[in-house]
Amino acid sequence: MNKFNNANVLLEVKDLRTYFKTDNGILKAVDGVSFTVHEGETVGLVGESGCGKSVTNLSIMRLVPSPPGKIVGGEVIYKGTDIMTLSEKELRNIRGNKISMIFQDPMTSLNPYLRISTQMIETIRLHQDVTKQEARAKAIRMLQLVGIPSAESRIDCYPHQFSGGMRQRVMIAMALSCNADLLIADEPTTALDVTIQAQILELIKKISQEMGTAVILITHDLGVVAGMCDKVCVMYAGRVVESANTDDLYENPMHPYTKGLIASVPKMDGSREERLFSIEGQPPNVIDLPPCCPFHPRCNRTCEVCTHAYPPVKKTGDDHYVACWLHCSEEEREEALKAARKGEN
């Protein structure tokens, strides 16, 4: 059982939908995503590129560029308040203050023309009633917390004077400088080498434990998920197809896509002659997807109803949910197939 189930719910995403209008049709980047984050919990969002992970979190922060994007439905409830209903002024009190985000590439997230001190002090003073000297002192403390050596002098450097790993540490320091309740980390180690990746992930884990900060971690790496996350949401074609506590997901994956992802991870004790498993086919084009299971062209266990209707989300265990017709009854499959055929006629 997840130790966070008894903790207070910090963030609840309900049926979130974000669409993009393109010349070829409506691209449903996020199409009915729902999940919860408890206080102090680390939740992983995993899936192939283009499945909607990053857009989901940009939608939570209401940072989706409009046009062409638009949040067309759903709720994002933070401590009882629906972020989708807030004015821009009210949103600024949450964005960067209570909910912070670390982006993939720290070089494009930091202004190359401004010193680190200028950027950090501005962020702190925007959300907290402190003097410039107090903000500078706090910025130095945060840089020390994330392991920047000689923080008192290096705070006045420009971003290009830091390595990629150090720039990412600066971004983490900025994100946490206002004592955020929730940290959204969007593939924070993508542009870094393996050694620095491990250091950054360990830093995020340490800060989460020490400060009680909840984390949403977006990643492709199932090894990272196993070591970092308390709960995992597996996304495919803009939807969450399976969610469960991390241990439960790895021990008992339910969705064929989840099974494929786990099977595709190289194993230390595997035979050299053994060929690495790969999921056949390509992710679907999410423009004008038909109302059926989007994974069925790549699935080796597909049945007739998979090609006609999208499966409902079923609870298969303690805090374990899956959207797959394999876990529905024969009666449910037959009824859905009849309804789909009736709608097609």
Coordinates of C-alpha atoms in Angstrom, one line a residue:
M1 CA 0.0 0.0 0.0
N2 CA 1.3 3.5 -0.9
K3 CA 2.5 5.2 2.3
F4 CA 1.2 8.5 0.8
N5 CA -2.5 7.4 0.6
N6 CA -3.2 8.8 4.0
A7 CA -1.4 12.1 3.3
N8 CA -3.3 15.2 2.1
V9 CA -3.9 15.5 -1.6
L10 CA -1.9 18.4 -2.9
L11 CA -2.8 18.3 -6.5
E12 CA -5.7 16.6 -8.3
V13 CA -5.9 16.5 -12.1
K14 CA -9.3 15.6 -13.4
D15 CA -10.1 14.8 -17.1
L16 CA -7.6 17.3 -18.4
R17 CA -7.8 18.0 -22.1
T18 CA -5.5 20.2 -24.2
Y19 CA -5.8 20.4 -28.0
F20 CA -3.8 22.0 -30.7
K21 CA -5.4 23.4 -33.9
T22 CA -3.3 22.4 -36.9
D23 CA -3.8 22.7 -40.7
N24 CA -4.3 18.9 -40.7
G25 CA -6.9 18.8 -37.9
I26 CA -7.2 18.8 -34.2
L27 CA -4.3 17.4 -32.3
K28 CA -5.4 16.0 -29.0
A29 CA -2.1 16.2 -27.1
V30 CA -3.8 15.6 -23.7
D31 CA -7.1 13.8 -23.9
G32 CA -8.7 13.1 -20.5
V33 CA -5.7 12.8 -18.2
S34 CA -6.4 12.2 -14.5
F35 CA -4.1 11.6 -11.5
T36 CA -3.4 12.8 -8.0
V37 CA -0.3 14.0 -6.1
H38 CA -0.1 13.8 -2.3
E39 CA 2.0 16.0 -0.1
G40 CA 5.7 14.8 -0.3
E41 CA 4.9 12.2 -3.0
T42 CA 7.0 11.7 -6.2
V43 CA 4.9 10.8 -9.2
G44 CA 6.5 9.7 -12.5
L45 CA 4.9 10.3 -15.9
V46 CA 6.5 7.9 -18.4
G47 CA 5.9 7.1 -22.1
E48 CA 7.3 7.5 -25.5
S49 CA 8.0 10.9 -27.1
G50 CA 4.8 12.6 -28.1
C51 CA 2.5 10.9 -25.6
G52 CA 1.6 14.1 -23.9
K53 CA 3.8 14.1 -20.8
S54 CA 5.2 17.6 -21.2
V55 CA 2.0 19.2 -22.4
T56 CA 0.2 17.8 -19.4
N57 CA 2.5 19.6 -17.1
L58 CA 2.5 22.8 -19.1
S59 CA -1.3 22.6 -18.9
I60 CA -1.1 22.3 -15.1
M61 CA 1.0 25.5 -15.0
R62 CA -1.2 27.1 -17.8
L63 CA 1.8 27.7 -19.9
V64 CA 0.4 26.2 -23.1
P65 CA 1.0 28.7 -26.0
S66 CA -2.4 29.9 -27.3
P67 CA -2.8 29.9 -30.3
P68 CA -2.4 27.1 -31.4
G69 CA -2.9 25.3 -28.1
K70 CA -6.0 25.5 -25.9
I71 CA -7.0 23.8 -22.6
V72 CA -10.5 22.7 -23.6
G73 CA -11.6 20.9 -20.5
G74 CA -10.8 19.4 -17.1
E75 CA -9.8 20.6 -13.7
V76 CA -6.5 21.1 -11.9
I77 CA -7.2 21.4 -8.2
Y78 CA -4.4 22.7 -6.0
K79 CA -5.3 22.6 -2.3
G80 CA -9.0 22.9 -3.1
T81 CA -8.6 25.6 -5.7
D82 CA -9.1 25.0 -9.5
I83 CA -6.2 26.5 -11.2
M84 CA -8.1 26.7 -14.5
T85 CA -10.5 29.3 -13.0
L86 CA -7.9 31.7 -11.6
S87 CA -7.1 35.1 -13.1
E88 CA -3.5 35.8 -14.3
K89 CA -2.8 37.8 -11.2
E90 CA -4.0 35.0 -8.9
L91 CA -2.1 32.4 -11.0
R92 CA 1.1 34.3 -10.5
N93 CA 0.8 33.7 -6.8
I94 CA 0.9 30.0 -7.4
R95 CA 3.1 29.7 -10.5
G96 CA 6.8 29.8 -9.4
N97 CA 5.7 30.3 -5.8
K98 CA 3.8 27.2 -4.8
I99 CA 4.3 25.1 -8.0
S100 CA 7.6 25.4 -9.7
M101 CA 9.0 23.8 -12.9
I102 CA 12.4 22.7 -14.1
F103 CA 12.6 22.5 -17.9
Q104 CA 14.6 20.1 -20.0
D105 CA 17.4 22.5 -21.2
P106 CA 18.7 24.9 -18.5
M107 CA 20.5 27.1 -21.1
T108 CA 17.3 28.1 -22.8
S109 CA 15.5 28.6 -19.4
L110 CA 18.1 31.1 -18.1
N111 CA 18.5 34.5 -19.6
P112 CA 22.1 34.5 -21.1
Y113 CA 22.3 38.3 -20.8
L114 CA 21.6 38.5 -17.0
R115 CA 23.7 37.4 -14.1
I116 CA 22.5 34.5 -12.0
S117 CA 22.1 36.8 -9.1
T118 CA 19.8 39.1 -11.0
Q119 CA 17.5 36.3 -12.1
M120 CA 17.3 34.6 -8.7
I121 CA 16.8 37.8 -6.7
E122 CA 14.0 38.9 -9.1
T123 CA 12.3 35.5 -8.7
I124 CA 12.4 35.7 -4.9
R125 CA 11.3 39.3 -4.6
L126 CA 8.4 38.7 -7.0
H127 CA 6.9 36.2 -4.7
Q128 CA 8.2 37.2 -1.2
D129 CA 8.2 40.5 0.7
V130 CA 11.9 40.8 1.2
T131 CA 14.6 43.3 0.6
K132 CA 17.2 43.0 -2.2
Q133 CA 19.8 42.1 0.4
E134 CA 17.6 39.4 2.0
A135 CA 16.8 38.0 -1.4
R136 CA 20.5 37.8 -2.3
A137 CA 21.3 36.1 1.0
K138 CA 18.5 33.5 0.3
A139 CA 19.7 33.0 -3.2
I140 CA 23.2 32.2 -2.0
R141 CA 21.8 29.7 0.6
M142 CA 19.8 28.0 -2.1
L143 CA 22.9 27.7 -4.4
Q144 CA 24.8 26.2 -1.5
L145 CA 21.9 23.8 -0.8
V146 CA 22.1 22.4 -4.4
G147 CA 25.9 22.0 -4.2
I148 CA 27.2 25.1 -6.1
P149 CA 30.8 25.6 -4.8
S150 CA 31.8 29.2 -3.8
A151 CA 28.2 30.3 -4.1
E152 CA 28.9 33.8 -2.7
S153 CA 31.1 34.7 -5.7
R154 CA 29.6 32.4 -8.4
I155 CA 26.1 33.9 -7.9
D156 CA 27.3 37.0 -9.9
C157 CA 28.4 34.8 -12.9
Y158 CA 26.5 34.6 -16.2
P159 CA 24.9 31.3 -17.3
H160 CA 27.6 30.6 -19.9
Q161 CA 30.2 30.5 -17.1
F162 CA 28.5 27.3 -15.7
S163 CA 28.6 23.8 -17.0
G164 CA 25.3 22.1 -18.0
G165 CA 25.1 20.3 -14.7
M166 CA 25.7 23.5 -12.7
R167 CA 23.1 25.4 -14.8
Q168 CA 20.6 22.6 -13.9
R169 CA 21.5 23.0 -10.3
V170 CA 20.8 26.8 -10.6
M171 CA 17.4 26.0 -12.1
I172 CA 16.6 23.7 -9.2
A173 CA 17.7 26.4 -6.7
M174 CA 15.5 29.0 -8.4
A175 CA 12.5 26.6 -8.5
L176 CA 12.8 25.9 -4.7
S177 CA 13.8 29.4 -3.6
C178 CA 10.1 30.3 -2.8
N179 CA 9.5 27.0 -0.8
A180 CA 7.3 25.5 -3.5
D181 CA 5.0 22.7 -2.4
L182 CA 5.3 21.0 -5.8
L183 CA 8.2 20.7 -8.2
I184 CA 7.6 19.7 -11.8
A185 CA 10.8 18.3 -13.3
D186 CA 10.4 17.9 -17.1
E187 CA 13.2 15.5 -18.1
P188 CA 15.7 17.5 -16.0
T189 CA 18.7 15.3 -17.1
T190 CA 18.1 15.1 -20.8
A191 CA 21.1 17.3 -21.9
L192 CA 23.5 16.0 -19.2
D193 CA 26.0 13.1 -19.2
V194 CA 25.3 10.0 -17.2
T195 CA 27.4 10.9 -14.1
I196 CA 25.8 14.4 -13.8
Q197 CA 22.4 12.8 -14.4
A198 CA 22.8 10.7 -11.4
Q199 CA 23.9 13.7 -9.3
I200 CA 20.9 15.8 -10.3
L201 CA 18.4 13.0 -9.7
E202 CA 19.9 12.3 -6.3
L203 CA 19.8 16.0 -5.5
I204 CA 16.1 16.2 -6.4
K205 CA 15.4 13.1 -4.3
K206 CA 17.3 14.6 -1.3
I207 CA 15.6 17.9 -1.5
S208 CA 12.2 16.3 -1.8
Q209 CA 12.9 14.2 1.4
E210 CA 14.4 17.1 3.4
M211 CA 11.9 19.8 2.4
G212 CA 8.8 17.6 2.0
T213 CA 8.4 18.9 -1.6
A214 CA 6.1 16.8 -3.9
V215 CA 7.6 16.1 -7.3
I216 CA 6.1 15.3 -10.7
L217 CA 9.0 13.7 -12.7
I218 CA 8.7 13.4 -16.5
T219 CA 11.1 10.9 -18.0
H220 CA 11.6 8.1 -20.6
D221 CA 13.9 6.2 -18.2
L222 CA 12.2 3.4 -16.3
G223 CA 15.3 2.9 -14.3
V224 CA 15.0 6.5 -13.0
V225 CA 11.3 5.9 -12.2
A226 CA 12.2 2.8 -10.2
G227 CA 14.7 4.6 -8.0
M228 CA 12.9 8.0 -7.7
C229 CA 9.1 7.6 -7.8
D230 CA 6.4 6.5 -5.3
K231 CA 3.8 6.2 -8.0
V232 CA 3.9 5.9 -11.8
C233 CA 1.4 7.0 -14.5
V234 CA 2.1 5.4 -17.9
M235 CA 0.9 7.6 -20.8
Y236 CA 0.1 6.7 -24.4
A237 CA -1.5 8.9 -27.1
G238 CA -2.5 11.7 -24.7
R239 CA -4.0 9.4 -22.0
V240 CA -3.0 7.6 -18.8
V241 CA -3.3 3.9 -19.7
E242 CA -2.0 2.6 -16.4
S243 CA -1.2 4.0 -12.9
A244 CA 0.0 2.2 -9.8
N245 CA 2.5 2.3 -7.0
T246 CA 5.9 1.9 -8.4
D247 CA 6.6 -1.6 -6.8
D248 CA 3.2 -2.9 -7.9
L249 CA 3.7 -1.6 -11.5
Y250 CA 7.0 -3.3 -11.9
E251 CA 5.9 -6.6 -10.2
N252 CA 2.5 -6.8 -11.9
P253 CA 2.1 -4.6 -15.0
M254 CA -1.4 -4.9 -16.5
H255 CA -1.4 -3.0 -19.8
P256 CA 0.4 -4.6 -22.8
Y257 CA 2.1 -1.2 -23.4
T258 CA 3.5 -1.1 -19.9
K259 CA 4.7 -4.7 -20.2
G260 CA 6.4 -3.8 -23.4
L261 CA 8.2 -0.8 -21.9
I262 CA 9.4 -2.8 -18.9
A263 CA 10.5 -5.7 -21.2
S264 CA 12.5 -3.3 -23.4
V265 CA 14.8 -2.3 -20.5
P266 CA 18.2 -4.0 -20.7
K267 CA 18.9 -6.4 -17.9
M268 CA 22.2 -6.8 -16.1
D269 CA 21.9 -10.5 -15.9
G270 CA 20.6 -11.0 -19.5
S271 CA 22.4 -13.1 -22.0
R272 CA 24.6 -11.3 -24.6
E273 CA 23.0 -13.4 -27.3
E274 CA 19.5 -12.4 -26.2
R275 CA 18.0 -9.8 -28.4
L276 CA 16.6 -6.7 -26.7
F277 CA 12.8 -6.5 -26.8
S278 CA 11.2 -3.7 -28.7
I279 CA 7.5 -2.7 -29.2
E280 CA 6.6 -3.1 -32.8
G281 CA 5.3 -0.2 -34.9
Q282 CA 5.3 3.5 -34.2
P283 CA 3.3 5.8 -31.8
P284 CA 0.0 6.9 -33.4
N285 CA -0.7 10.2 -35.1
V286 CA -2.9 11.9 -32.5
I287 CA -4.6 14.1 -35.0
D288 CA -8.3 13.0 -35.3
L289 CA -7.7 9.6 -33.6
P290 CA -10.6 7.2 -34.0
P291 CA -12.6 6.4 -30.9
C292 CA -10.8 3.1 -30.2
C293 CA -7.8 1.9 -28.3
P294 CA -4.8 3.7 -29.8
F295 CA -2.4 1.0 -28.9
H296 CA -4.2 -1.8 -30.8
P297 CA -2.1 -1.7 -34.0
R298 CA 1.0 -2.5 -31.9
C299 CA -0.6 -4.9 -29.5
N300 CA -0.2 -8.7 -29.7
R301 CA -3.3 -9.3 -27.6
T302 CA -5.8 -7.2 -29.4
C303 CA -9.5 -8.3 -29.7
E304 CA -12.3 -7.0 -31.9
V305 CA -13.7 -4.4 -29.4
C306 CA -10.2 -2.8 -29.3
T307 CA -10.7 -1.5 -32.8
H308 CA -14.1 0.0 -32.1
A309 CA -14.1 1.6 -28.6
Y310 CA -11.8 3.0 -26.0
P311 CA -11.6 0.9 -22.9
P312 CA -12.8 2.2 -19.5
V313 CA -10.4 2.7 -16.6
K314 CA -10.7 -0.3 -14.3
K315 CA -9.3 -0.8 -10.8
T316 CA -7.4 -4.0 -10.7
G317 CA -5.8 -3.7 -7.2
D318 CA -4.9 -1.4 -4.4
D319 CA -4.4 2.0 -6.1
H320 CA -3.8 0.2 -9.4
Y321 CA -5.8 1.3 -12.5
V322 CA -5.6 0.3 -16.1
A323 CA -7.4 1.2 -19.3
C324 CA -7.5 -2.1 -21.3
W325 CA -10.2 -4.3 -22.6
L326 CA -8.3 -7.4 -21.4
H327 CA -9.3 -6.4 -17.8
C328 CA -13.0 -6.0 -18.6
S329 CA -15.6 -8.7 -18.5
E330 CA -16.9 -10.5 -21.6
E331 CA -20.3 -8.8 -21.1
E332 CA -18.7 -5.3 -21.0
R333 CA -16.7 -6.0 -24.2
E334 CA -19.8 -7.2 -26.0
E335 CA -22.0 -4.3 -24.9
A336 CA -19.2 -1.8 -25.9
L337 CA -18.9 -3.5 -29.3
K338 CA -22.7 -3.4 -29.9
A339 CA -22.8 0.3 -28.9
A340 CA -19.9 1.2 -31.2
R341 CA -21.3 -0.6 -34.2
K342 CA -24.7 1.1 -33.6
G343 CA -23.0 4.5 -33.6
E344 CA -21.1 3.7 -36.8
N345 CA -24.4 2.8 -38.6

